[in-house]
GROMACS .gro file of C-alpha atoms in nm:
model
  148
    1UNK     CA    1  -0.618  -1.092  -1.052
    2UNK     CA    2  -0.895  -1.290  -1.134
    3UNK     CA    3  -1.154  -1.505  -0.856
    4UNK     CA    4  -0.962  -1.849  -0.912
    5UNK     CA    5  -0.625  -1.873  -0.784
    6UNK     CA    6  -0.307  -2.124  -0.800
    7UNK     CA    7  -0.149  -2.096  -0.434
    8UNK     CA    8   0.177  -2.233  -0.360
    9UNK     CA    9   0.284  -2.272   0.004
   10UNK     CA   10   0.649  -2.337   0.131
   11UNK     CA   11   0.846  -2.284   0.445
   12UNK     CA   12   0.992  -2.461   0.730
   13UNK     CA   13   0.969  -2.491   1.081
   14UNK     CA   14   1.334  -2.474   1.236
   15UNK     CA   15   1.362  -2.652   1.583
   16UNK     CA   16   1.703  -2.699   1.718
   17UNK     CA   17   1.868  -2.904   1.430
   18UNK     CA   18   1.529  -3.028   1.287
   19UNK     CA   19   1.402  -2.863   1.001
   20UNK     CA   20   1.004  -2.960   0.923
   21UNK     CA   21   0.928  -2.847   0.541
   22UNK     CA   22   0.602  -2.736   0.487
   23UNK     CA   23   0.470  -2.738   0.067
   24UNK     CA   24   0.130  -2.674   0.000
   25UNK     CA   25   0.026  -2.658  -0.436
   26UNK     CA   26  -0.384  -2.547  -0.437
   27UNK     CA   27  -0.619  -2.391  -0.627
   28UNK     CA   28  -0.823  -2.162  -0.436
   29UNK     CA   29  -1.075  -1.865  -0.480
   30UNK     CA   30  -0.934  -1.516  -0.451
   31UNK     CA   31  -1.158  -1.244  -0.354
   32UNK     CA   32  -1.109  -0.819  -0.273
   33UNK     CA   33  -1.262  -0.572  -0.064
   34UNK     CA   34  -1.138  -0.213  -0.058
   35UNK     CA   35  -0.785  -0.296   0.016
   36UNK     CA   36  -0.795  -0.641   0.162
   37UNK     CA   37  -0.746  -0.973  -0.046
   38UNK     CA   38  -0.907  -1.277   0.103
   39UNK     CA   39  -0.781  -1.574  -0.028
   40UNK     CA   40  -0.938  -1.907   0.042
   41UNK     CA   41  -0.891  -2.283  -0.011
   42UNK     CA   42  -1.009  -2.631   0.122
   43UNK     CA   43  -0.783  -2.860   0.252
   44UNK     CA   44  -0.847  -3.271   0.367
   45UNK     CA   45  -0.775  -3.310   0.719
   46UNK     CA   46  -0.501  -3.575   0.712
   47UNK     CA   47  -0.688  -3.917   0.907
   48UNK     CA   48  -1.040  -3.751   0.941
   49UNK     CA   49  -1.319  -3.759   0.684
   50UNK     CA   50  -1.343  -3.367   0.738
   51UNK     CA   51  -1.186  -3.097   0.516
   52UNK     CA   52  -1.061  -2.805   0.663
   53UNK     CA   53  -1.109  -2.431   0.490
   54UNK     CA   54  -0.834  -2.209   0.499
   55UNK     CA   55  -0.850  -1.816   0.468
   56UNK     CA   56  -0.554  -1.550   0.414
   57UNK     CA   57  -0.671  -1.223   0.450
   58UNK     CA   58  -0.396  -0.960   0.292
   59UNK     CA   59  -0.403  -0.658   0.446
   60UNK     CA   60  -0.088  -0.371   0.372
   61UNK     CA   61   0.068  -0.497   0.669
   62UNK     CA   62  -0.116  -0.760   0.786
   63UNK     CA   63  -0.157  -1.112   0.740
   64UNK     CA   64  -0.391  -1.395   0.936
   65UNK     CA   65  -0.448  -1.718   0.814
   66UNK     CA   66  -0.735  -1.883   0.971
   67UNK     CA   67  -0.827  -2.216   0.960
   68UNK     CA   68  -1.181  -2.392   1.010
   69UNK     CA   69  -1.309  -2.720   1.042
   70UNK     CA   70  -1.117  -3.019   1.248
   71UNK     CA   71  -0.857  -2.808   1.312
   72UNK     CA   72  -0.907  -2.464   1.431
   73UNK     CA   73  -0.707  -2.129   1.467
   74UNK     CA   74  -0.644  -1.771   1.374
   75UNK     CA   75  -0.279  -1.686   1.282
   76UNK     CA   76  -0.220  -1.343   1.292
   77UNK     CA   77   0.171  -1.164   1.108
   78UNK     CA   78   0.214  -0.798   1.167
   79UNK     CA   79   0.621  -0.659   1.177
   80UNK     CA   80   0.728  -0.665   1.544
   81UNK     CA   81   0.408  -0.812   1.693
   82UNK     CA   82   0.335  -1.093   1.893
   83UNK     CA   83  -0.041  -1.237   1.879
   84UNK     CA   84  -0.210  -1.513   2.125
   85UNK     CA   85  -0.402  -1.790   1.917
   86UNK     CA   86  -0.611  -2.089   2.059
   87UNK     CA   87  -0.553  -2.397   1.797
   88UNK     CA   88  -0.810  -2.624   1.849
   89UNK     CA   89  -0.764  -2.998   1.731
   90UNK     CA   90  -0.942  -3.289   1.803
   91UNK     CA   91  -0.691  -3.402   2.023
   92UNK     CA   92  -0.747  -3.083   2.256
   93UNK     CA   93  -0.631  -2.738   2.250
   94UNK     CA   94  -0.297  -2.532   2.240
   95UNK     CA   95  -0.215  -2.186   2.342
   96UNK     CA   96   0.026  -2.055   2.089
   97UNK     CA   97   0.165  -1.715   1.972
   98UNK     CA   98   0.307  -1.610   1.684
   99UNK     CA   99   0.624  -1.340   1.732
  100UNK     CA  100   0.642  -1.189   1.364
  101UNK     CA  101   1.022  -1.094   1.298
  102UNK     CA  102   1.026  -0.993   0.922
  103UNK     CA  103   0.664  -0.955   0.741
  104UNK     CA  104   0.692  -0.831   0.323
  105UNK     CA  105   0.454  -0.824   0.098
  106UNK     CA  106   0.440  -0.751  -0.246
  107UNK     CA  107   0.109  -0.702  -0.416
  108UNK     CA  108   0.007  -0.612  -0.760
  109UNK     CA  109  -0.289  -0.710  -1.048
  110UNK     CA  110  -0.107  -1.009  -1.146
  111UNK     CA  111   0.039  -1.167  -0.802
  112UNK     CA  112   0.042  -1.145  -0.443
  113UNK     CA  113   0.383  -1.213  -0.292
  114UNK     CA  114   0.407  -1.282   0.080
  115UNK     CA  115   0.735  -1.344   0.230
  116UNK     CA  116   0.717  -1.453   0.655
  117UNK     CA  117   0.975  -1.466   0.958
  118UNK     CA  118   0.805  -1.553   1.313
  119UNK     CA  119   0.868  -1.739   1.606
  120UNK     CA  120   0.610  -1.976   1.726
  121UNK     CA  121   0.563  -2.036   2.087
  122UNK     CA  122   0.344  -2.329   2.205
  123UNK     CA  123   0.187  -2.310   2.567
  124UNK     CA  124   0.459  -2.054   2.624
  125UNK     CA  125   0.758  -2.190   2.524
  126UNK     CA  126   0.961  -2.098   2.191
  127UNK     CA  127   0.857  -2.396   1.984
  128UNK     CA  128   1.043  -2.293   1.635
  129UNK     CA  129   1.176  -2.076   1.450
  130UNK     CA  130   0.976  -1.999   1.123
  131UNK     CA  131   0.948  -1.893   0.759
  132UNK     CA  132   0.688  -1.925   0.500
  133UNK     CA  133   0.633  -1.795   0.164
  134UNK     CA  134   0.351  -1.767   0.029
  135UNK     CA  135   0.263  -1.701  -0.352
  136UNK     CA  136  -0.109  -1.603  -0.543
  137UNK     CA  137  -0.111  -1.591  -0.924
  138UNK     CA  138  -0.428  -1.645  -1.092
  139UNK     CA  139  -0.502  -1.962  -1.209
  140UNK     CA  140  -0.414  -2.078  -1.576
  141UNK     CA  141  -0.621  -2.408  -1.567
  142UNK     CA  142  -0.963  -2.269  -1.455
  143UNK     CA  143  -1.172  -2.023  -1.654
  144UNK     CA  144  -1.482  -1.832  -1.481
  145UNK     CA  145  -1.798  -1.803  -1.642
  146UNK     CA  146  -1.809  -1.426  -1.686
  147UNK     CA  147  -1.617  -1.394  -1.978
  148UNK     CA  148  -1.288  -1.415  -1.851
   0.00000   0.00000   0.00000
């Protein structure tokens, strides 16, 4: 896979008999190191005039998205773990962790395939249940200037 990427985004966060969809179509850079694929993309902060940059780092059984900028956290996915993240906003902070049920992902020279199950708790209390699927494919707009 090339360094410019298309990323598509979906999931939903499942509380009670809500259901909040979450669909996010980028373009992004795509970058590797040994065995880890960071993936990265800016986002526009929703009512601010900041932007927001976004990281996935792919590990073989690992995945943590971070997020910098008006918004700030580190989301960490690992089967059967639970991680403690701060997510800072402007309107203050919340303690949240992320209880990964089902983590698969599916990587090879064309794609990166990234499949999510987790339970988010906010200031310790079970806040949703999620998923989120997340898909890499190089991009087929945007050529690089090395040839490619």
């Amino acid at each position: 896979m090339k360094e410019f990427v298309d990323i598509e985004i979906s999931g939903a966060h499942l509380r009670y008999d809500e259901n909040d969809p979450i669909a996010v179509n980028i373009s992004g850079n795509h970058y590797v190191d040994g065995d880890t694929h960071k993936i990265t993309y800016v986002e526009e902060a929703q009512g601010f005039d900041e932007i927001i940059l976004n990281t996935i780092i792919v590990k073989k059984n690992r995945v943590e998205i971070i997020k910098e900028g008006v918004v700030n956290s580190k989301m960490v996915f690992a089967n059967n773990s639970r991680f403690k993240v701060t997510y800072d906003t402007p309107f203050g902070r919340l303690n949240m962790e992320t209880e990964t049920k089902l983590l698969l992902i599916d990587m090879n020279k064309d794609e990166i395939n990234i499949y999510i199950e987790y339970i988010l708790y906010i200031e310790g209390d079970r806040a949703s249940n999620s998923k989120m699927r997340i898909h890499i494919v190089e991009a087929v707009d945007r050529v690089d200037n090395k040839g490619g």
